[in-house]
XYZ file of C-alpha atoms in Angstrom:
412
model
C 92.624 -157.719 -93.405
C 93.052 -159.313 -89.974
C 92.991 -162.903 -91.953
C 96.323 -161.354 -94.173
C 97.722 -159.853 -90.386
C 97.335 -163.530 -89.203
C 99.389 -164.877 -92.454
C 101.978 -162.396 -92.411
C 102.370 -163.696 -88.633
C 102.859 -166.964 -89.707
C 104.977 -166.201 -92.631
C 107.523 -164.635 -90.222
C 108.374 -168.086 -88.176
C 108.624 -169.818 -91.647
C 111.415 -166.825 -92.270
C 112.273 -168.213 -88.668
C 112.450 -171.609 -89.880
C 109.760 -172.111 -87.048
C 107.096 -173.009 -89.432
C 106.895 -173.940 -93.766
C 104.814 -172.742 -96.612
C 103.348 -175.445 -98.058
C 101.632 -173.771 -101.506
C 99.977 -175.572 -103.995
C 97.030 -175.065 -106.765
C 96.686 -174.967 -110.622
C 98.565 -173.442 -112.804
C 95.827 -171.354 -113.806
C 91.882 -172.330 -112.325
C 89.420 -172.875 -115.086
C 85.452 -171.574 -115.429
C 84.248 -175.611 -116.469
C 86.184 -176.965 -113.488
C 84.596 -175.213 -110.811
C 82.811 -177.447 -108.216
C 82.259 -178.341 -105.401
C 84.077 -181.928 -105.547
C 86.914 -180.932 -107.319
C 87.225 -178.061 -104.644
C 87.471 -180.582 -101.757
C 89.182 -182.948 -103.753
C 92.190 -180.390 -103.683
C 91.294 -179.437 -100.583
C 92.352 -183.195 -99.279
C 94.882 -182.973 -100.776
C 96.285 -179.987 -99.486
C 95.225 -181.173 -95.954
C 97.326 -184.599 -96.666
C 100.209 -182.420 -97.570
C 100.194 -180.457 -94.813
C 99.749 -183.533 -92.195
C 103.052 -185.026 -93.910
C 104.911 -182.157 -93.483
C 104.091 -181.374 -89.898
C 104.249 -184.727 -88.979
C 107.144 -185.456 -90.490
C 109.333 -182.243 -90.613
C 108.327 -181.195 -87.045
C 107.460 -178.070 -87.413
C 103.670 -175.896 -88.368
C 102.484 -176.122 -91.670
C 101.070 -172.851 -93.298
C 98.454 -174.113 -96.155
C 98.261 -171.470 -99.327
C 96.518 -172.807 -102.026
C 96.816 -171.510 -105.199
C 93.052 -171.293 -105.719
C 89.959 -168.891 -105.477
C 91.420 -166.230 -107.729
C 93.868 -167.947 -110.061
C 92.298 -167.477 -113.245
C 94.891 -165.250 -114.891
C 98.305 -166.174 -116.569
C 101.170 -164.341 -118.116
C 102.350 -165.386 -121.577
C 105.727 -165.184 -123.290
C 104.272 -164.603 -126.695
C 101.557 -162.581 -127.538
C 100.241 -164.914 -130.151
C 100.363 -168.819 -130.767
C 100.398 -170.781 -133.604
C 98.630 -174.105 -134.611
C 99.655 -175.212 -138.215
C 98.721 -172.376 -140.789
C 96.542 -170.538 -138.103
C 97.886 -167.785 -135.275
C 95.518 -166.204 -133.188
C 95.770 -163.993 -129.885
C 97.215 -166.077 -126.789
C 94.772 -167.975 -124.233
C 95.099 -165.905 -121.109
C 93.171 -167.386 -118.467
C 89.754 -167.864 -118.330
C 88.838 -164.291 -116.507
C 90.651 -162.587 -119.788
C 89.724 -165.222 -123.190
C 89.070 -168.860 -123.764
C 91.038 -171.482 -124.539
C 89.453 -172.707 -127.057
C 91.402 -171.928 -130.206
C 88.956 -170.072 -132.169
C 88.927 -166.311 -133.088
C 85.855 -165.755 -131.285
C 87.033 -167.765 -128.037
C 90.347 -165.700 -128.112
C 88.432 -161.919 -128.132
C 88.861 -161.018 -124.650
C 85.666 -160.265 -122.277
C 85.417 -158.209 -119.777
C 81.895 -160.215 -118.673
C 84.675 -162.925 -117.921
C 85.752 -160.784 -114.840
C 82.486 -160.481 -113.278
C 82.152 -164.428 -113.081
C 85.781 -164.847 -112.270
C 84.939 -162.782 -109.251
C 81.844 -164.816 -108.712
C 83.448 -168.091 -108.490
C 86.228 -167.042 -106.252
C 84.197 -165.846 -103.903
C 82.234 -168.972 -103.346
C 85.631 -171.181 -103.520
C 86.761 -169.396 -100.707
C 83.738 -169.770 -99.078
C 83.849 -173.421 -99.711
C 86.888 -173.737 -98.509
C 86.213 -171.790 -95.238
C 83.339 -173.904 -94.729
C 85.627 -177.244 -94.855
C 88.143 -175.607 -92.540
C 86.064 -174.505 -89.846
C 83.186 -176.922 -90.046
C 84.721 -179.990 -89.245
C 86.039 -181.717 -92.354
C 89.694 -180.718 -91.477
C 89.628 -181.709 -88.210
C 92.640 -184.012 -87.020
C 90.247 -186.661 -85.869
C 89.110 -187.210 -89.803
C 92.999 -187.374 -90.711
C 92.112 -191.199 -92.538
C 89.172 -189.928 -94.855
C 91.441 -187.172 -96.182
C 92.728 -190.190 -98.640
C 91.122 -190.137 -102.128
C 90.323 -192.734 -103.541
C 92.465 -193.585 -106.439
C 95.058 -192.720 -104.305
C 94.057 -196.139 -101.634
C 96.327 -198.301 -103.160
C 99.029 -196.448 -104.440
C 102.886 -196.940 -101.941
C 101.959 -193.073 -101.057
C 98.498 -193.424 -100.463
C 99.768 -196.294 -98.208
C 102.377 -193.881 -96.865
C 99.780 -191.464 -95.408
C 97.339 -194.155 -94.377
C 100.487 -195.455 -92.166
C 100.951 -191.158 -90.905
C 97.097 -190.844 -90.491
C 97.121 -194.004 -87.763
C 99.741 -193.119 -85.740
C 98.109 -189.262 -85.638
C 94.963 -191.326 -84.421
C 96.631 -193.720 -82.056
C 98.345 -190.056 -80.267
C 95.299 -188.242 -80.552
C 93.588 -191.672 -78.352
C 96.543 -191.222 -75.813
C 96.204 -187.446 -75.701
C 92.265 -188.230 -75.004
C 92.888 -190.788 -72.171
C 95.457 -188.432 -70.314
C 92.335 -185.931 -70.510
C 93.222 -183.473 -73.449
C 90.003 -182.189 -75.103
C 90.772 -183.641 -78.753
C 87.502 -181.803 -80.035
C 88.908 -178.579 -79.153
C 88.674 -175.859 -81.786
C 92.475 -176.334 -82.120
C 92.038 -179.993 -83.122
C 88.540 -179.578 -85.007
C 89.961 -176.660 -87.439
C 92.122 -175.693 -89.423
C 93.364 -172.832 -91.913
C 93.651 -172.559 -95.868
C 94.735 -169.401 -97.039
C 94.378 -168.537 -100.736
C 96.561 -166.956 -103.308
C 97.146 -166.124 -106.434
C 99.369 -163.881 -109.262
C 98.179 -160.089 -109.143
C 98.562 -159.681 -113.386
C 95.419 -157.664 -113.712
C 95.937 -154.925 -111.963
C 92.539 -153.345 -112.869
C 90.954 -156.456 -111.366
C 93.670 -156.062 -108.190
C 92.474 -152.236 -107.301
C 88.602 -152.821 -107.906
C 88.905 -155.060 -105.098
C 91.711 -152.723 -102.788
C 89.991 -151.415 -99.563
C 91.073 -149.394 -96.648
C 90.815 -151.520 -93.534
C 88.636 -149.473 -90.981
C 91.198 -150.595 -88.161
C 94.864 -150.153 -89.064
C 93.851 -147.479 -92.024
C 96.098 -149.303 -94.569
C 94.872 -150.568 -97.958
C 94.323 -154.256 -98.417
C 93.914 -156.302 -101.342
C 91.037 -158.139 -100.763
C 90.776 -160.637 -103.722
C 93.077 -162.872 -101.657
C 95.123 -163.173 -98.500
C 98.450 -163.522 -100.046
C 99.831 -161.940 -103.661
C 102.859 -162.477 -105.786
C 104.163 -160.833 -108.128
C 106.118 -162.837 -111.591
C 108.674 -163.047 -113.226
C 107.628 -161.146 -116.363
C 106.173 -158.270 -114.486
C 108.371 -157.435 -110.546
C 110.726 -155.025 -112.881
C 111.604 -152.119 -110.784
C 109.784 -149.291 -112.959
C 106.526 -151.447 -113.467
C 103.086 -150.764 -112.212
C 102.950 -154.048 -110.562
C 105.841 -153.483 -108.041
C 103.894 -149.765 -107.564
C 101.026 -151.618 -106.968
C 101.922 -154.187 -104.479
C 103.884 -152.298 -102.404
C 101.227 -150.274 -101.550
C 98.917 -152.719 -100.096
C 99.251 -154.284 -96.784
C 99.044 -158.422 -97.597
C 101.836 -160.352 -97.477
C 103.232 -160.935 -100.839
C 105.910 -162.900 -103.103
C 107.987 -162.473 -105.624
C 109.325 -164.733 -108.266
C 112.731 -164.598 -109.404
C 115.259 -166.395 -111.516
C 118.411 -167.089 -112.458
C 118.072 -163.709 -114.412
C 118.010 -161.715 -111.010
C 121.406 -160.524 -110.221
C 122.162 -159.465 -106.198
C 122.147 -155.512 -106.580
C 118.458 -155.317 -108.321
C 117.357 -158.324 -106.016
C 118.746 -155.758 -103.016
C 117.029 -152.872 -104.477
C 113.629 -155.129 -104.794
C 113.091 -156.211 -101.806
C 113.674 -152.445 -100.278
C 111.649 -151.298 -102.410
C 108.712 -154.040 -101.220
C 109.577 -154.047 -97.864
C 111.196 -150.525 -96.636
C 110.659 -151.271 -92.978
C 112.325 -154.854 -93.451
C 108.755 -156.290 -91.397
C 109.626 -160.231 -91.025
C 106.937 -162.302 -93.238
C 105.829 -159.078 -95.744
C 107.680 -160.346 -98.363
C 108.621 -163.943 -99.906
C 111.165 -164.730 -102.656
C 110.024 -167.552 -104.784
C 112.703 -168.965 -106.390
C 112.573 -170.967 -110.115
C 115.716 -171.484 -111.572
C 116.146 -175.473 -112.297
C 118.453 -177.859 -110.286
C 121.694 -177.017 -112.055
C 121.246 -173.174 -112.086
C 119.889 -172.743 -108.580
C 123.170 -174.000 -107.340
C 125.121 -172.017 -109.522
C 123.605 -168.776 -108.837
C 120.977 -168.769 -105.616
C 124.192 -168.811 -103.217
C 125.146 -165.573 -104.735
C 121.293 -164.031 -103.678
C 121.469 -166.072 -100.239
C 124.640 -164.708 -99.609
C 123.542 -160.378 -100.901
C 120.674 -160.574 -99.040
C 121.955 -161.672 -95.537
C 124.788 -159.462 -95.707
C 122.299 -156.543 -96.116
C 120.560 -157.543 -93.127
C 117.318 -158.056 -94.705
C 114.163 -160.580 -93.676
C 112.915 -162.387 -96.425
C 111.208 -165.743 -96.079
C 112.510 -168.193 -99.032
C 110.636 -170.514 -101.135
C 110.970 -172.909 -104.020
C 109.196 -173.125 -107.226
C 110.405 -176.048 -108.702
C 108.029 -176.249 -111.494
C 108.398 -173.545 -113.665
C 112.133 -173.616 -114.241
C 111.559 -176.923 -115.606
C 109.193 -177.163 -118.189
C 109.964 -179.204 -121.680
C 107.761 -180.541 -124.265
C 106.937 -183.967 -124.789
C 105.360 -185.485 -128.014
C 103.749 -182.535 -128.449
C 103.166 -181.805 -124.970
C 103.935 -178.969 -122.432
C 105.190 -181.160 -119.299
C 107.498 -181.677 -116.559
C 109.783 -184.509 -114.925
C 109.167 -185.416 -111.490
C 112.850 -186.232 -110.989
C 113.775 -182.532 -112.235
C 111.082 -181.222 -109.869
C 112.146 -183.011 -106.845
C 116.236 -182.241 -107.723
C 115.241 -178.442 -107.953
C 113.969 -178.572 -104.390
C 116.937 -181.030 -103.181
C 119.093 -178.231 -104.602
C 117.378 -175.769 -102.429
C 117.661 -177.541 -99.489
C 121.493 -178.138 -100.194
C 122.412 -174.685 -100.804
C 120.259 -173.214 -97.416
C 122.194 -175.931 -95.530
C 125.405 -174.731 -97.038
C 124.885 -171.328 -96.323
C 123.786 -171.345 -93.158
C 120.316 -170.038 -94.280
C 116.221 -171.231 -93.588
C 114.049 -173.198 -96.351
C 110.604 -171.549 -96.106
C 108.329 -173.145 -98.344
C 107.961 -175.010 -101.639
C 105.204 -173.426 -104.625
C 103.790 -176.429 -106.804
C 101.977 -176.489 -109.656
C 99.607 -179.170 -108.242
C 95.820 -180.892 -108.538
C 93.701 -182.984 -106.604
C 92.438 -185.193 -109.868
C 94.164 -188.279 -111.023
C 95.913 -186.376 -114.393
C 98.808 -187.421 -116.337
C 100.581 -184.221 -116.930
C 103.733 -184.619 -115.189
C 106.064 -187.461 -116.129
C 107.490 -190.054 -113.786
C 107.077 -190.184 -109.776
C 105.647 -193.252 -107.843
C 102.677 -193.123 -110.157
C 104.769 -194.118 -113.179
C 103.616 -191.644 -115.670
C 105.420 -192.158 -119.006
C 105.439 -189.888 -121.889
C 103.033 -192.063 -124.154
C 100.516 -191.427 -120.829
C 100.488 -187.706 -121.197
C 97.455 -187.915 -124.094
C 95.460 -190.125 -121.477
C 94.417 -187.349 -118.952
C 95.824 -184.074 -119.510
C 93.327 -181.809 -118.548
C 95.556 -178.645 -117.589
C 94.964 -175.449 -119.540
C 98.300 -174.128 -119.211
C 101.070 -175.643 -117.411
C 101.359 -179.562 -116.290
C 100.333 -179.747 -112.770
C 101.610 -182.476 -110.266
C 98.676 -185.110 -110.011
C 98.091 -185.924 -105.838
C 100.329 -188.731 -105.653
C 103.139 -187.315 -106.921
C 102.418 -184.179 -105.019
C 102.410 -186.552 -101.796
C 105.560 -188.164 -102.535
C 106.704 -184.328 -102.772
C 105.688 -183.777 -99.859
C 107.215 -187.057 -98.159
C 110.714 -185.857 -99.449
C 110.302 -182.025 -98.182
C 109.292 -184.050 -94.325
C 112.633 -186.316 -94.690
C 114.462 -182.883 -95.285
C 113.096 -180.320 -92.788
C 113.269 -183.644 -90.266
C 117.139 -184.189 -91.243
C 117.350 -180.453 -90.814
C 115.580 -180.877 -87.117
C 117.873 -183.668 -86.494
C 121.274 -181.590 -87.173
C 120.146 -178.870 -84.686
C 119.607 -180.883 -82.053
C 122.942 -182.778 -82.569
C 124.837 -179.286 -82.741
C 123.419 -177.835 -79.498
């Protein structure tokens, strides 16, 4: 509970634009992929992401990964169909598998139990990499991974990582303790979708020092598309526990239910309680997320704002579920645009990201074309950002927040 007390701080300055959410995981975490390299290999990443950021937008990073709990995911269609045969849909690996056979497709509640297992020691993994020394800013140049050496990204960082170690040697010679706790740590909170609510309130507890109820299968919740409908038991549900959480919306969401959401989430308006995460696609966002922007500060309400590029542009590919970097990367320029137009603050981006070396995604810097897509496509759901084009994500979101920086200063 204090851990979700300590996010919700932070969650406020990005609402501020004194800080930015920099969330990232799988689409949905799988049962054969859980280890421990894989773990830190995301890890790195995340840590890379979040040194490119700060570095180069200038401001605190807050790392939520996507990760120690994401093993649900919503569908749009209760069955699928390959050739003659239809059988039930593949809904994460803590519901069915994704194998498609009848017996992998019976759901299991036994699936729960080790769902809850493995979360539990990812996050322990992943608090024993951010407090034992392996994110600590003097390690900055063995966050790289290796396929990712000799890449112009991979490059890109190595150039960040030197000049963090040439000011953390100056900061040492004019006596600063660079193996301070502050320089030797770090945080990773974790995150995922609350879909199964049974799951959600198994694992609700009163905290014996405020006397509200926490969720405690992660420090941050959101709430999709499919289910934040004002008369659903997932809006009951979150509302009544005391984590931060998000919502996603789209270019569905008109201004007077988007009003009577966030009330609803947030009565006492509390600056950081509540995110927006908003998927639309380039072309819609800047049709209709002014119209949002604009409902929502004229009713005087705190939200902090983020961008899910990924799931408002999805497509299929030779027989492929995937994504285009270019239409990833215009969906967040488009969010940028329209908070600088309006006067408003870019919190955070939400990717659909991995540490491995996949070819899910098409295009970037890594030159994925759509006859690489068979190669490595390892996803179980959506196509996930492989780390180098999740770095050159993150390169762009630095030049932004930094041109943002830069206007301020000019203005004042």
């Amino acid at each position: 509970a204090g851990e979700c007390r300590n996010l919700q701080n932070k969650l406020a300055k990005a609402a501020a634009g004194d800080a930015f959410i920099v969330q990232g995981g799988d689409c949905a975490e799988a049962f054969d992929a859980f280890n421990a390299n894989k773990i830190r290999d995301f890890y790195r990443v995340m840590l890379q992401m979040g040194l490119i950021v700060a570095f180069g937008g200038g401001v605190p990073v807050i790392k939520l990964g996507r990760i120690a709990g994401q093993y649900a995911k919503p569908r749009s269609g209760d069955t699928e169909k390959v050739g003659d045969v239809e059988l039930p849909s593949y809904r994460g690996d803590n519901v069915n598998g994704a194998e498609f056979t009848a017996a992998a497709r019976v759901p299991d509640p036994q699936r729960l139990i080790r769902a809850y297992n493995q979360s539990a020691a990812t996050l322990n993994l992943i608090r024993g990499f951010s407090s034992g020394g392996y994110g600590s800013l003097n390690r900055v140049g063995a966050w790289n991974l290796d396929f990712m050496a000799k890449s112009e990204e991979g490059e890109s960082y190595m150039d960040i990582a030197q000049r963090v170690d040439e000011a953390l040697m100056f900061m040492s010679a004019c006596g600063v303790d660079v193996h301070s706790p502050q320089m030797m740590t770090t945080e990773v909170y974790t995150s995922h979708e609350a879909l199964l609510l049974d799951y959600e309130q198994a694992l609700t507890r009163e905290d014996s020092t405020t006397g509200k109820y926490y969720d405690c299968s992660a420090h941050y919740l959101w709430c999709g598309e499919r289910t934040r409908q004002l008369d659903h038991a997932h809006l009951e549900f979150l509302r009544g526990v005391g984590n931060p959480i998000g919502v996603k919306v789209s270019d569905k969401s008109n201004p007077e239910d988007l009003i009577t959401m966030i009330k609803a989430f947030n009565p006492d308006n509390v600056p950081g309680r509540l995110t927006i995460i908003v998927r639309m696609g380039a072309q819609k966002l800047r049709q209709h997320f002014p119209k949002l922007l604009q409902a929502v500060k004229d009713a005087g309400l705190v939200v902090t704002w983020q961008s899910d590029p990924m799931h408002g542009n999805t497509e299929t590919v030779q027989g492929y579920k995937t994504r285009r970097y270019e239409n990833v990367r215009a969906e967040i320029e488009a969010f940028f645009d329209v908070h600088d137009q309006m006067g408003t603050v870019p919190g955070g981006i939400h990717l659909e990201m991995t540490g491995d070396n996949v070819t899910e995604c098409i295009g970037g810097g890594s030159n994925v074309e759509s006859t690489d897509l068979e190669s490595r496509y390892h996803t179980h759901c959506d196509p996930r950002l492989n780390a180098e084009q999740a770095l050159e994500i993150a390169f762009y979101v630095a030049s932004r927040l930094r041109k943002r920086r830069e206007a301020v200063r000019a203005a004042k």
